C-alpha cells in the first residue's frame, strides 16, 4: 500500500464505477501511471485498461483565533482514476 493511499468513495465516483467501471484513488505524488496500474492489479486482482492522474495543489487557508490570524494551507495530493477491463469490479465495502 505504498503507492495507493486510500480509495475515493463519493457519490460521483460510485456512479462512474457502476456506469463506466472506473474507480478513484488518492495515490503517492511521486507515483507514475505504470506504478499505479501495477499496484491496483496486484492489490485488487483485477486487470486495468487505463489510468488517468490529476495533481491537486493545496489551497491557502486563513482563520481568526484568540491568538490572531492563523495562516496555512491544505496538503497537496494526487488522484488517479482507474478504468477496469471487462467484468472486473472492486468492492470497497466488502471488509465492513
PDB file of C-alpha atoms in Angstrom:
ATOM      1  CA  UNK A   1       0.000   0.000   0.000  1.00  0.00           C
ATOM      2  CA  UNK A   2       2.921   2.379  -0.539  1.00  0.00           C
ATOM      3  CA  UNK A   3       1.542   3.775  -3.801  1.00  0.00           C
ATOM      4  CA  UNK A   4      -2.202   3.553  -3.098  1.00  0.00           C
ATOM      5  CA  UNK A   5      -3.033   5.731  -0.094  1.00  0.00           C
ATOM      6  CA  UNK A   6      -6.836   5.410   0.005  1.00  0.00           C
ATOM      7  CA  UNK A   7      -9.814   4.901  -2.314  1.00  0.00           C
ATOM      8  CA  UNK A   8     -12.151   7.779  -3.093  1.00  0.00           C
ATOM      9  CA  UNK A   9     -15.721   6.846  -2.173  1.00  0.00           C
ATOM     10  CA  UNK A  10     -18.106   9.590  -3.290  1.00  0.00           C
ATOM     11  CA  UNK A  11     -21.486   9.577  -4.975  1.00  0.00           C
ATOM     12  CA  UNK A  12     -19.970  10.740  -8.249  1.00  0.00           C
ATOM     13  CA  UNK A  13     -17.280   8.053  -8.374  1.00  0.00           C
ATOM     14  CA  UNK A  14     -19.701   5.364  -7.221  1.00  0.00           C
ATOM     15  CA  UNK A  15     -21.923   6.229 -10.191  1.00  0.00           C
ATOM     16  CA  UNK A  16     -18.898   6.176 -12.535  1.00  0.00           C
ATOM     17  CA  UNK A  17     -17.920   2.790 -11.103  1.00  0.00           C
ATOM     18  CA  UNK A  18     -21.313   1.384 -11.962  1.00  0.00           C
ATOM     19  CA  UNK A  19     -21.581   3.031 -15.373  1.00  0.00           C
ATOM     20  CA  UNK A  20     -18.017   3.125 -16.766  1.00  0.00           C
ATOM     21  CA  UNK A  21     -16.212   0.629 -14.480  1.00  0.00           C
ATOM     22  CA  UNK A  22     -13.964   3.494 -13.255  1.00  0.00           C
ATOM     23  CA  UNK A  23     -12.643   3.936  -9.705  1.00  0.00           C
ATOM     24  CA  UNK A  24     -10.692   6.694  -7.955  1.00  0.00           C
ATOM     25  CA  UNK A  25      -7.743   6.582  -5.570  1.00  0.00           C
ATOM     26  CA  UNK A  26      -5.562   9.042  -3.691  1.00  0.00           C
ATOM     27  CA  UNK A  27      -2.034   7.961  -4.611  1.00  0.00           C
ATOM     28  CA  UNK A  28       1.563   8.867  -3.794  1.00  0.00           C
ATOM     29  CA  UNK A  29       2.515  12.144  -5.501  1.00  0.00           C
ATOM     30  CA  UNK A  30       5.681  10.624  -6.984  1.00  0.00           C
ATOM     31  CA  UNK A  31       3.963   7.551  -8.486  1.00  0.00           C
ATOM     32  CA  UNK A  32       3.563   7.328 -12.251  1.00  0.00           C
ATOM     33  CA  UNK A  33       0.754   5.665 -14.228  1.00  0.00           C
ATOM     34  CA  UNK A  34       2.615   2.382 -14.702  1.00  0.00           C
ATOM     35  CA  UNK A  35       3.289   2.025 -10.972  1.00  0.00           C
ATOM     36  CA  UNK A  36      -0.345   2.866 -10.156  1.00  0.00           C
ATOM     37  CA  UNK A  37      -1.586   0.281 -12.662  1.00  0.00           C
ATOM     38  CA  UNK A  38       0.658  -2.444 -11.215  1.00  0.00           C
ATOM     39  CA  UNK A  39      -0.357  -1.587  -7.634  1.00  0.00           C
ATOM     40  CA  UNK A  40      -4.099  -1.748  -8.379  1.00  0.00           C
ATOM     41  CA  UNK A  41      -3.750  -5.003 -10.319  1.00  0.00           C
ATOM     42  CA  UNK A  42      -1.711  -6.591  -7.529  1.00  0.00           C
ATOM     43  CA  UNK A  43      -3.822  -5.376  -4.596  1.00  0.00           C
ATOM     44  CA  UNK A  44      -7.325  -5.944  -6.025  1.00  0.00           C
ATOM     45  CA  UNK A  45      -6.621  -8.826  -8.501  1.00  0.00           C
ATOM     46  CA  UNK A  46      -8.187  -7.008 -11.473  1.00  0.00           C
ATOM     47  CA  UNK A  47      -6.955  -6.013 -14.927  1.00  0.00           C
ATOM     48  CA  UNK A  48      -6.548  -2.274 -15.567  1.00  0.00           C
ATOM     49  CA  UNK A  49      -7.195  -0.776 -19.012  1.00  0.00           C
ATOM     50  CA  UNK A  50      -6.490   2.921 -18.410  1.00  0.00           C
ATOM     51  CA  UNK A  51      -5.093   5.228 -15.715  1.00  0.00           C
ATOM     52  CA  UNK A  52      -5.688   8.995 -15.614  1.00  0.00           C
ATOM     53  CA  UNK A  53      -3.974  11.157 -12.994  1.00  0.00           C
ATOM     54  CA  UNK A  54      -4.634  14.639 -11.615  1.00  0.00           C
ATOM     55  CA  UNK A  55      -2.313  16.663  -9.362  1.00  0.00           C
ATOM     56  CA  UNK A  56      -4.034  18.916  -6.816  1.00  0.00           C
ATOM     57  CA  UNK A  57      -2.252  21.873  -5.257  1.00  0.00           C
ATOM     58  CA  UNK A  58      -3.112  22.631  -1.622  1.00  0.00           C
ATOM     59  CA  UNK A  59      -5.345  25.652  -1.038  1.00  0.00           C
ATOM     60  CA  UNK A  60      -4.252  28.545   1.163  1.00  0.00           C
ATOM     61  CA  UNK A  61      -6.427  28.902   4.251  1.00  0.00           C
ATOM     62  CA  UNK A  62      -6.651  31.505   6.996  1.00  0.00           C
ATOM     63  CA  UNK A  63      -8.812  31.880  10.059  1.00  0.00           C
ATOM     64  CA  UNK A  64      -9.096  34.101  13.097  1.00  0.00           C
ATOM     65  CA  UNK A  65      -8.452  32.793  16.592  1.00  0.00           C
ATOM     66  CA  UNK A  66      -7.766  34.188  20.059  1.00  0.00           C
ATOM     67  CA  UNK A  67      -4.062  34.382  19.262  1.00  0.00           C
ATOM     68  CA  UNK A  68      -4.623  36.252  15.989  1.00  0.00           C
ATOM     69  CA  UNK A  69      -4.673  35.313  12.351  1.00  0.00           C
ATOM     70  CA  UNK A  70      -3.589  31.734  11.586  1.00  0.00           C
ATOM     71  CA  UNK A  71      -2.438  31.005   8.057  1.00  0.00           C
ATOM     72  CA  UNK A  72      -1.616  27.743   6.359  1.00  0.00           C
ATOM     73  CA  UNK A  73      -2.609  25.504   3.505  1.00  0.00           C
ATOM     74  CA  UNK A  74      -4.146  22.115   2.859  1.00  0.00           C
ATOM     75  CA  UNK A  75      -1.981  19.258   1.647  1.00  0.00           C
ATOM     76  CA  UNK A  76      -1.005  18.654  -1.967  1.00  0.00           C
ATOM     77  CA  UNK A  77      -2.218  15.298  -3.300  1.00  0.00           C
ATOM     78  CA  UNK A  78      -2.601  13.247  -6.465  1.00  0.00           C
ATOM     79  CA  UNK A  79      -5.729  11.457  -7.666  1.00  0.00           C
ATOM     80  CA  UNK A  80      -5.767   8.505 -10.024  1.00  0.00           C
ATOM     81  CA  UNK A  81      -8.843   7.432 -11.986  1.00  0.00           C
ATOM     82  CA  UNK A  82      -8.510   3.752 -12.923  1.00  0.00           C
ATOM     83  CA  UNK A  83     -10.650   2.095 -15.611  1.00  0.00           C
ATOM     84  CA  UNK A  84     -11.002  -1.673 -15.315  1.00  0.00           C
ATOM     85  CA  UNK A  85     -11.374  -4.234 -18.096  1.00  0.00           C
ATOM     86  CA  UNK A  86     -14.471  -6.296 -18.802  1.00  0.00           C
ATOM     87  CA  UNK A  87     -16.473  -7.550 -15.843  1.00  0.00           C
ATOM     88  CA  UNK A  88     -13.858  -6.769 -13.183  1.00  0.00           C
ATOM     89  CA  UNK A  89     -15.226  -4.945 -10.122  1.00  0.00           C
ATOM     90  CA  UNK A  90     -13.749  -3.503  -6.948  1.00  0.00           C
ATOM     91  CA  UNK A  91     -15.903  -3.735  -3.821  1.00  0.00           C
ATOM     92  CA  UNK A  92     -14.689  -1.192  -1.262  1.00  0.00           C
ATOM     93  CA  UNK A  93     -17.435  -2.206   1.205  1.00  0.00           C
ATOM     94  CA  UNK A  94     -16.515  -5.923   1.424  1.00  0.00           C
ATOM     95  CA  UNK A  95     -14.410  -5.507   4.594  1.00  0.00           C
ATOM     96  CA  UNK A  96     -17.015  -3.567   6.568  1.00  0.00           C
TER      97      UNK A  96
END
